[in-house]
Short mmCIF file of N, CA and C in Angstrom, two decimals:
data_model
loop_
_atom_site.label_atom_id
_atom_site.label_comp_id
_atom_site.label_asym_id
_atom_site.label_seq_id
_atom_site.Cartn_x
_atom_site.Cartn_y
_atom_site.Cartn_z
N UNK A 1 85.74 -29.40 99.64
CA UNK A 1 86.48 -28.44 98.83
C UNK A 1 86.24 -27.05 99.39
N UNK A 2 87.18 -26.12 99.29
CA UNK A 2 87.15 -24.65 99.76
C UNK A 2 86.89 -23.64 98.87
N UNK A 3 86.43 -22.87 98.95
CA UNK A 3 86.30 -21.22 98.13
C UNK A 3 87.91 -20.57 98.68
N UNK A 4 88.61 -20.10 97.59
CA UNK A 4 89.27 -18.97 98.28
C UNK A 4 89.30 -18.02 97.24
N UNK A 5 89.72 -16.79 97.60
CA UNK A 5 89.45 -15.62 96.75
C UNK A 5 90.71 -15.06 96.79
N UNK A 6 91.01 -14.51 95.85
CA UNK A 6 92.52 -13.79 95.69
C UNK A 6 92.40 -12.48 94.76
N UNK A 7 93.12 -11.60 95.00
CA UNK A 7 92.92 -10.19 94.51
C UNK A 7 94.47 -10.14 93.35
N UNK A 8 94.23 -10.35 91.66
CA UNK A 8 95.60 -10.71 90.68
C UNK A 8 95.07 -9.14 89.65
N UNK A 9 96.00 -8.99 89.24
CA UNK A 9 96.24 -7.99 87.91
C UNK A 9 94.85 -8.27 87.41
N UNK A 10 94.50 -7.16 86.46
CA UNK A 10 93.38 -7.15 85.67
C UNK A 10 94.21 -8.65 84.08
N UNK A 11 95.35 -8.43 84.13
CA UNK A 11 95.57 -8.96 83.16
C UNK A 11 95.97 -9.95 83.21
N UNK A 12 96.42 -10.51 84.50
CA UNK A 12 96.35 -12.04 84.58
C UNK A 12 95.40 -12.26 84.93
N UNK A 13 94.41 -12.06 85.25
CA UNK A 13 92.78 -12.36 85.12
C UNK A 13 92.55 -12.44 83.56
N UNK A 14 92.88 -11.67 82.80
CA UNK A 14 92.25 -12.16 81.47
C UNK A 14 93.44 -13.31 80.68
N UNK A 15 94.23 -13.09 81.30
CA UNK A 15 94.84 -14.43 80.28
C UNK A 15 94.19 -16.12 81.05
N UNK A 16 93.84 -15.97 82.66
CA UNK A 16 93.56 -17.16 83.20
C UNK A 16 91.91 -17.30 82.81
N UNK A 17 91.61 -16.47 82.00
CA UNK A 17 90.33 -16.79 82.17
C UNK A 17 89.51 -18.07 81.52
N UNK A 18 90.20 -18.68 80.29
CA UNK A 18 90.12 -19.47 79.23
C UNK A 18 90.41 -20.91 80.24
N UNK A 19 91.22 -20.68 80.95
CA UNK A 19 91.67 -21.99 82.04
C UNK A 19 90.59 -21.84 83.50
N UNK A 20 89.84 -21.21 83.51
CA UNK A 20 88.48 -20.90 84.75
C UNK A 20 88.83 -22.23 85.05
N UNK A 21 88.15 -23.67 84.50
CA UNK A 21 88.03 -24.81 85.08
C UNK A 21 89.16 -25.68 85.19
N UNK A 22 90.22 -25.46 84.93
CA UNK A 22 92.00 -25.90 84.95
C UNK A 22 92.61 -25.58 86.49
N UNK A 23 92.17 -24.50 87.11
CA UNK A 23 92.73 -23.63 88.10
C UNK A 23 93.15 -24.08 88.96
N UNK A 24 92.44 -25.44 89.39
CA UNK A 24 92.97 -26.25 90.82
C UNK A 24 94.12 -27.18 90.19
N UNK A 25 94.01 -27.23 88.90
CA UNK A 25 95.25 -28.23 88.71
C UNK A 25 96.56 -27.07 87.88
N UNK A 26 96.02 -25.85 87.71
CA UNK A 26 97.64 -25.20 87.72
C UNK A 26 98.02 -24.51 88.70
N UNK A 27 97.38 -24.42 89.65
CA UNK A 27 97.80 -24.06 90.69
C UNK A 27 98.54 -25.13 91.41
N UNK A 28 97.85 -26.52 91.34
CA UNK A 28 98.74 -27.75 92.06
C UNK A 28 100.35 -28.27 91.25
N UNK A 29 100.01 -28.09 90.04
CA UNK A 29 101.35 -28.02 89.49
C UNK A 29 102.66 -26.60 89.68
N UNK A 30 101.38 -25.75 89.59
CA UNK A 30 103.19 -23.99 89.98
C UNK A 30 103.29 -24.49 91.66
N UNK A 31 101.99 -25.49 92.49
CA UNK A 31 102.68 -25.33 94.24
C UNK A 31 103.56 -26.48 94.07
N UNK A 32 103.54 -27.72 93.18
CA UNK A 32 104.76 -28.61 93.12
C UNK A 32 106.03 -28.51 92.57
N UNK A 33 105.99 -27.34 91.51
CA UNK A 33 107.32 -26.69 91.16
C UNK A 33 107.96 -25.93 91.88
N UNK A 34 106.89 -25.10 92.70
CA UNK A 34 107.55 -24.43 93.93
C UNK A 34 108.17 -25.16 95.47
N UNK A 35 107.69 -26.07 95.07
CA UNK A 35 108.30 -27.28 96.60
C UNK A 35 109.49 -27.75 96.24
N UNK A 36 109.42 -28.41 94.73
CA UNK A 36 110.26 -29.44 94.29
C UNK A 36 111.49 -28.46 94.24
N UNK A 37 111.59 -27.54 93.78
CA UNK A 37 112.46 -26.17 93.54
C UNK A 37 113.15 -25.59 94.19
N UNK A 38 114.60 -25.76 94.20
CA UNK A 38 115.16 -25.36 95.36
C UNK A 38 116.36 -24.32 94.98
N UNK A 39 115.67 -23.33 94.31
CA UNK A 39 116.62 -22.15 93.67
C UNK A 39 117.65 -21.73 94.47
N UNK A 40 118.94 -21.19 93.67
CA UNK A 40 119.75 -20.78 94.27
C UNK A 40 119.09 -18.58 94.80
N UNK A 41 119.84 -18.69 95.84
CA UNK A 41 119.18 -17.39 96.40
C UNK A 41 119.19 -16.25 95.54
N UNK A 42 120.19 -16.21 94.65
CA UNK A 42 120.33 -15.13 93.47
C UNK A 42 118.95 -15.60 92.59
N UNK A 43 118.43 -16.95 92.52
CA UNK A 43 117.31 -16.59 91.41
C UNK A 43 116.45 -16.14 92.01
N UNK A 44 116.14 -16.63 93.24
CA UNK A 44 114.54 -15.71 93.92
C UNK A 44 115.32 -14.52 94.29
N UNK A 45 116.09 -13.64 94.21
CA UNK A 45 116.36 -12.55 94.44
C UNK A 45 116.15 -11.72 92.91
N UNK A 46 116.27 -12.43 91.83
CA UNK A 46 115.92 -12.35 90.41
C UNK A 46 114.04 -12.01 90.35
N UNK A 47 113.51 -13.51 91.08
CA UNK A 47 112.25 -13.80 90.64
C UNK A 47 111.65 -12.61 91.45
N UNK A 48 112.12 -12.60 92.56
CA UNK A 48 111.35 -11.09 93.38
C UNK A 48 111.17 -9.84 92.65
N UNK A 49 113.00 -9.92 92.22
CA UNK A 49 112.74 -8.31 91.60
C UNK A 49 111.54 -8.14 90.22
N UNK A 50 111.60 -9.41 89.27
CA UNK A 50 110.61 -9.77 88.04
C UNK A 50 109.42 -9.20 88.79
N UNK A 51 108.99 -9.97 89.74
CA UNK A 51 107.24 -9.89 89.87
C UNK A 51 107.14 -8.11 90.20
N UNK A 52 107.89 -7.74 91.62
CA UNK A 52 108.01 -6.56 91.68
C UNK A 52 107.71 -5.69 90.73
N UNK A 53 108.50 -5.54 89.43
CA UNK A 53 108.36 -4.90 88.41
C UNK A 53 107.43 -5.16 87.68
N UNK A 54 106.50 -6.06 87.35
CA UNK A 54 105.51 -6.48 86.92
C UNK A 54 104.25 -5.97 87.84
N UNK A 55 104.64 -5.94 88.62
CA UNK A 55 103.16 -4.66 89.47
C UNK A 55 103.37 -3.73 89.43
N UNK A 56 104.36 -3.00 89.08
CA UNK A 56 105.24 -1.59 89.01
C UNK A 56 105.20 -1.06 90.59
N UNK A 57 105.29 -2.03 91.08
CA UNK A 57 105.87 -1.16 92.45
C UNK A 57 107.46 -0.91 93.10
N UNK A 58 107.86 -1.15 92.15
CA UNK A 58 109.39 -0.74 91.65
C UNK A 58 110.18 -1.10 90.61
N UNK A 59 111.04 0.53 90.89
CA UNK A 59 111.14 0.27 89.20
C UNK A 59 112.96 0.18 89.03
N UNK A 60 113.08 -0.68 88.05
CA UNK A 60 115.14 -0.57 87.78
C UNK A 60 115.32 0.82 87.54
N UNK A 61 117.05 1.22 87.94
CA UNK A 61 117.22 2.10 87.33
C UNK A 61 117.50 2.32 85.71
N UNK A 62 117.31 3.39 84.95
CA UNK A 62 117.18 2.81 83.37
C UNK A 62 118.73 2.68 83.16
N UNK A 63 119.07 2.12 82.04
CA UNK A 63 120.59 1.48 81.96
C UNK A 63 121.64 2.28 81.27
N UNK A 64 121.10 3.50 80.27
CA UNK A 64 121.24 4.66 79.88
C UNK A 64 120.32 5.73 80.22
N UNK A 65 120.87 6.81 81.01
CA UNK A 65 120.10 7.58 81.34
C UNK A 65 120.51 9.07 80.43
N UNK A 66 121.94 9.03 80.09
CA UNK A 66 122.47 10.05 79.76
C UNK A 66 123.36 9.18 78.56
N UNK A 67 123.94 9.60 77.03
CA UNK A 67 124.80 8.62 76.62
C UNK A 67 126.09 9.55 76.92
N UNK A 68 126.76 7.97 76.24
CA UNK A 68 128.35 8.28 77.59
C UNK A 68 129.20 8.75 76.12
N UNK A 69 129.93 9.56 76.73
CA UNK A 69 131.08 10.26 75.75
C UNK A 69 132.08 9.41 75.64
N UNK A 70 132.70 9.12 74.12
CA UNK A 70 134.20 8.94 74.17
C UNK A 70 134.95 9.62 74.51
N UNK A 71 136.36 9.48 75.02
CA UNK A 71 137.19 10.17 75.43
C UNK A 71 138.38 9.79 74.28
N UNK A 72 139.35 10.27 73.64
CA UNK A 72 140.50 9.89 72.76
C UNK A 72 141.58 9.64 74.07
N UNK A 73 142.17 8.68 74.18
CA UNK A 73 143.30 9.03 74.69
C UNK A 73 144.36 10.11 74.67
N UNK A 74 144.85 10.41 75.67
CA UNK A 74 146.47 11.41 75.75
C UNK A 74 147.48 10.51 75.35
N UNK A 75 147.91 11.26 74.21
CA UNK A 75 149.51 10.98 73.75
C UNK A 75 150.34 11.74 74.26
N UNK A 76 151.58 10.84 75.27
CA UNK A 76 152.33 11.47 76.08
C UNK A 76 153.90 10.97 75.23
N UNK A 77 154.86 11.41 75.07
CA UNK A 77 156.18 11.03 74.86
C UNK A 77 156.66 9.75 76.18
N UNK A 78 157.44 9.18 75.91
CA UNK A 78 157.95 7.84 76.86
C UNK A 78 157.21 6.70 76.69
N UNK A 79 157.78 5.88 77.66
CA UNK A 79 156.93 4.46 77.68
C UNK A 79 155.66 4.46 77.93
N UNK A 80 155.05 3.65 77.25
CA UNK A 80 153.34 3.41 77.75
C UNK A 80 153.38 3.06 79.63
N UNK A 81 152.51 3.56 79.92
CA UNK A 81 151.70 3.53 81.07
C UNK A 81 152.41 1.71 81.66
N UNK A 82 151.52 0.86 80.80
CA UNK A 82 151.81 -0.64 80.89
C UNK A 82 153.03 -0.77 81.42
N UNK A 83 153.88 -0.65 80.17
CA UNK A 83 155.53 -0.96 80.57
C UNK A 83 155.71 -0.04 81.89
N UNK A 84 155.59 0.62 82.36
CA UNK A 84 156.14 1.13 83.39
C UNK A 84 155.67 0.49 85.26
N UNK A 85 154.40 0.47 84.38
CA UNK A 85 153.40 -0.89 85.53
C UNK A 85 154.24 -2.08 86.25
N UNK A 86 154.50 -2.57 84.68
CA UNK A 86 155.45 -3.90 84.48
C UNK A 86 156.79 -3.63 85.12
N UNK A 87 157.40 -2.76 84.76
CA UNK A 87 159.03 -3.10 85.65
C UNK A 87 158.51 -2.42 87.13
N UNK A 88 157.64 -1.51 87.44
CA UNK A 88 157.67 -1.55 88.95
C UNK A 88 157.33 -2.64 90.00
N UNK A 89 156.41 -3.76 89.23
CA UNK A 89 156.15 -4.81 89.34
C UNK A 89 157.43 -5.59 89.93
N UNK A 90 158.85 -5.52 89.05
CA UNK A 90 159.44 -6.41 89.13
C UNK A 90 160.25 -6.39 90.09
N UNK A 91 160.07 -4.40 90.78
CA UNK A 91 161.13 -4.27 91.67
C UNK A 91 160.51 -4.76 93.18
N UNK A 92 159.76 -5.12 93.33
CA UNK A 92 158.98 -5.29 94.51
C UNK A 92 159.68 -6.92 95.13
#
């Protein structure tokens, strides 16, 4: 059997700590989910960005940064916008 040492979050250190003597067998089960697993490239492009952000070594941009104004529409005289869409459509 081997020693290996690995450098994890202070806080996944304290949630693994209760499992100390489990370790070789959840580790052999997340390396058989990771074999058996054959994600499409958008999820490990998902799972990357997760862990990423979970060390904070990068961060999303926030999703509101500023809030967004309504605008009312312009009321113009004539046909709506649409209808006019529509018959240029038809002359083509």
């Amino acid at each position: 059997m081997r020693e290996i040492t690995i450098e994890i979050p202070d806080q996944l250190a304290e949630r693994l700590s209760p499992y100390r003597e489990q370790l070789p067998q959840i580790l052999e089960l997340g390396l058989a989910g990771l074999e058996t697993a054959s994600p499409h490239p958008d999820d490990w492009r998902e799972r990357t960005i997760r862990v990423l952000m979970e060390t904070g070594l990068v961060r999303t941009p926030e999703t509101s940064l500023r809030p967004r104004r309504r605008h009312t529409p312009i009321k113009m005289a004539g046909k709506p916008l649409s209808e006019l869409i529509i018959e240029q459509r038809g002359r083509l």
